[in-house]
Short mmCIF file of C-alpha atoms in Angstrom, two decimals:
data_model
loop_
_atom_site.label_atom_id
_atom_site.label_comp_id
_atom_site.label_asym_id
_atom_site.label_seq_id
_atom_site.Cartn_x
_atom_site.Cartn_y
_atom_site.Cartn_z
CA MET I 159 20.52 28.17 10.95
CA ARG I 160 22.97 25.93 9.15
CA THR I 161 21.88 22.58 7.72
CA SER I 162 24.23 20.15 6.08
CA GLY I 163 22.08 17.08 5.62
CA ALA I 164 24.26 15.25 8.14
CA ILE I 165 23.00 13.70 11.34
CA GLY I 166 25.44 13.98 14.19
CA GLY I 167 28.22 14.97 11.78
CA ALA I 168 27.99 11.62 9.93
CA ASN I 169 27.63 12.49 6.27
CA PRO I 170 28.92 10.37 3.39
CA SER I 171 32.21 12.29 3.01
CA SER I 172 33.02 12.20 6.74
CA LEU I 173 32.32 8.47 6.80
CA LEU I 174 34.72 7.94 3.88
CA LYS I 175 37.41 9.88 5.78
CA LYS I 176 36.91 7.55 8.73
CA GLY I 177 37.45 4.49 6.55
CA VAL I 178 33.84 3.44 6.05
CA PRO I 179 33.81 1.97 2.55
CA SER I 180 31.34 3.25 -0.01
CA ASN I 181 29.31 1.28 -2.54
CA HIS I 182 29.22 -1.91 -0.56
CA GLU I 183 26.37 -4.10 0.63
CA SER I 184 26.03 -5.50 4.13
CA ASP I 185 23.73 -8.07 5.66
CA VAL I 186 21.82 -6.74 8.61
CA ASP I 187 20.90 -8.80 11.65
CA LEU I 188 17.36 -7.80 12.54
CA PRO I 189 16.56 -7.47 16.25
CA GLN I 190 14.52 -10.40 17.60
CA PRO I 191 11.32 -8.35 18.16
CA VAL I 192 11.46 -7.28 14.50
CA VAL I 193 12.02 -10.84 13.28
CA ALA I 194 9.13 -12.05 15.45
CA GLY I 195 6.87 -9.51 13.76
CA TRP I 196 7.57 -10.89 10.27
CA GLN I 197 5.24 -13.88 10.22
CA LEU I 198 5.87 -14.64 6.56
CA SER I 199 5.66 -18.15 5.19
CA GLY I 200 9.29 -17.88 4.05
CA GLY I 201 10.55 -16.33 7.28
CA PRO I 202 11.84 -12.80 7.74
CA PRO I 203 12.91 -10.85 4.63
CA ASP I 204 16.51 -10.76 3.46
CA LEU I 205 17.37 -7.24 4.59
CA LYS I 206 20.48 -5.65 3.13
CA ILE I 207 21.85 -2.14 3.40
CA THR I 208 23.91 -0.62 0.62
CA PHE I 209 26.26 2.19 1.60
CA SER I 210 27.25 4.66 -1.09
CA ARG I 211 28.56 8.19 -1.43
CA THR I 212 24.98 9.48 -1.43
CA GLY I 213 23.79 7.61 1.66
CA ALA I 214 22.60 4.27 2.95
CA PHE I 215 19.71 2.47 1.28
CA GLY I 216 17.86 -0.55 2.63
CA HIS I 217 16.24 -3.22 0.50
CA LEU I 218 14.38 -6.37 1.44
CA GLY I 219 15.02 -8.70 -1.49
CA GLN I 220 11.23 -9.06 -1.88
CA SER I 221 8.62 -6.91 -3.55
CA ALA I 222 5.78 -5.31 -1.61
CA LYS I 223 3.45 -7.72 -3.44
CA ASP I 224 5.48 -10.72 -2.21
CA ILE I 225 5.51 -9.44 1.36
CA PHE I 226 1.74 -8.75 1.30
CA GLY I 227 1.16 -12.23 -0.13
CA GLY I 228 3.12 -13.71 2.76
CA TYR I 229 0.65 -12.21 5.23
CA SER I 230 -2.68 -12.50 3.48
CA PRO I 231 -4.41 -14.42 0.68
CA ALA I 232 -6.48 -11.29 -0.18
CA LEU I 233 -4.47 -10.64 -3.34
CA THR I 234 -3.94 -14.15 -4.71
CA ALA I 235 -6.81 -16.20 -3.25
CA PRO I 236 -9.52 -13.89 -1.88
CA SER I 237 -12.79 -15.28 -0.60
CA ALA I 238 -14.61 -12.61 -2.63
CA THR I 239 -13.78 -9.99 -5.26
CA PHE I 240 -15.70 -6.73 -5.62
CA HIS I 241 -15.54 -4.31 -8.53
CA VAL I 242 -16.01 -0.53 -8.43
CA ALA I 243 -16.44 1.72 -11.49
CA PRO I 244 -17.41 5.33 -12.16
CA THR I 245 -20.37 3.91 -14.13
CA GLY I 246 -21.39 1.49 -11.35
CA ASP I 247 -24.40 1.68 -9.04
CA ASP I 248 -24.52 1.06 -5.30
CA THR I 249 -28.23 0.25 -5.38
CA THR I 250 -28.47 -2.11 -8.34
CA GLY I 251 -24.84 -3.23 -8.52
CA SER I 252 -23.69 -6.46 -6.93
CA GLY I 253 -19.96 -5.75 -7.03
CA ALA I 254 -19.50 -8.22 -9.88
CA GLU I 255 -17.39 -7.12 -12.83
CA THR I 256 -20.54 -6.87 -14.96
CA ALA I 257 -22.49 -5.00 -12.23
CA PRO I 258 -19.91 -2.95 -10.29
CA PHE I 259 -20.53 -0.73 -7.30
CA ARG I 260 -20.23 3.03 -7.76
CA SER I 261 -18.47 3.70 -4.46
CA ILE I 262 -15.36 2.39 -2.80
CA HIS I 263 -17.30 2.82 0.46
CA LYS I 264 -19.87 0.21 -0.66
CA ALA I 265 -17.13 -2.21 -1.76
CA ILE I 266 -15.31 -1.98 1.59
CA THR I 267 -18.59 -2.43 3.50
CA SER I 268 -19.43 -5.48 1.35
CA ALA I 269 -15.94 -6.94 1.78
CA ASN I 270 -16.19 -6.46 5.57
CA SER I 271 -19.46 -8.39 5.58
CA THR I 272 -17.73 -11.49 4.16
CA GLY I 273 -15.62 -11.84 7.30
CA ALA I 274 -12.74 -13.17 5.16
CA PRO I 275 -9.90 -11.77 3.01
CA ALA I 276 -11.27 -9.94 -0.03
CA LYS I 277 -10.07 -8.11 -3.13
CA ILE I 278 -11.48 -4.81 -4.41
CA ILE I 279 -10.72 -3.74 -7.97
CA VAL I 280 -11.30 -0.02 -8.58
CA ASP I 281 -11.53 1.08 -12.22
CA ALA I 282 -9.77 4.27 -13.28
CA GLY I 283 -11.75 7.43 -12.73
CA GLU I 284 -12.91 9.97 -10.20
CA TYR I 285 -14.56 8.98 -6.94
CA PRO I 286 -15.87 12.14 -5.27
CA ARG I 287 -17.19 12.62 -1.74
CA PHE I 288 -20.22 10.32 -2.06
CA ALA I 289 -18.16 7.51 -3.57
CA ASN I 290 -15.09 7.35 -1.34
CA PRO I 291 -14.53 5.55 1.99
CA SER I 292 -15.42 8.59 4.13
CA ASN I 293 -18.98 8.71 2.76
CA GLY I 294 -21.47 8.66 5.65
CA GLY I 295 -18.69 8.45 8.22
CA SER I 296 -15.47 6.50 8.12
CA VAL I 297 -15.53 2.97 6.89
CA MET I 298 -12.39 0.99 7.60
CA PRO I 299 -11.35 -2.46 6.42
CA GLU I 300 -12.16 -5.02 9.11
CA VAL I 301 -10.80 -7.98 7.14
CA ASP I 302 -7.66 -8.33 5.04
CA MET I 303 -8.21 -6.46 1.77
CA ALA I 304 -6.22 -5.93 -1.38
CA ILE I 305 -7.50 -2.75 -3.03
CA LEU I 306 -6.20 -2.42 -6.58
CA ALA I 307 -6.53 0.29 -9.23
CA ARG I 308 -7.20 -0.95 -12.75
CA GLY I 309 -6.83 0.83 -16.06
CA GLY I 310 -5.19 4.06 -14.93
CA GLY I 311 -5.39 6.65 -12.20
CA VAL I 312 -7.95 6.63 -9.42
CA THR I 313 -8.80 9.99 -7.85
CA THR I 314 -10.65 10.10 -4.53
CA GLY I 315 -11.41 13.04 -2.33
CA THR I 316 -13.84 15.27 -0.56
CA PHE I 317 -14.87 17.10 -3.74
CA ASN I 318 -18.28 17.02 -5.42
CA LEU I 319 -18.86 16.54 -9.13
CA PHE I 320 -21.11 19.12 -10.76
CA ALA I 321 -22.29 19.10 -14.37
CA SER I 322 -22.10 22.89 -14.28
CA PRO I 323 -20.86 25.06 -11.41
#
């Protein structure tokens, strides 16, 4: 089997041979159904495609944070903020920064109960099986949520933590 990285024979060198310029930027007219789906306060994003010798690359002219902010106030003006930390406690914690939850599961459940956009700040650390969203069955966000890692990497999974194996 031969693979060239080209789709339908259109690779960067064949496009150059056909007169398609490289290293240029083009505005793209988005189809109406796509534009209708972008209900951002500033309208649809400014989509551009840059063609180069290595391929075509799209960019929106807005960051993911800006786009998210155009849809939901969960990041910039949440109705509630919940904190999660490896040292937190789901029983005695309130989700406040000074009394964080131990599990992301508890934070999502608490955010869902507000019925409004919420922010969850997850401190760096490991969140094993009992502390992640799949604990006790799947828990899914039912309201807009911004879930942010703070202070480094966050590891979640289906593993258990043992003091000694």
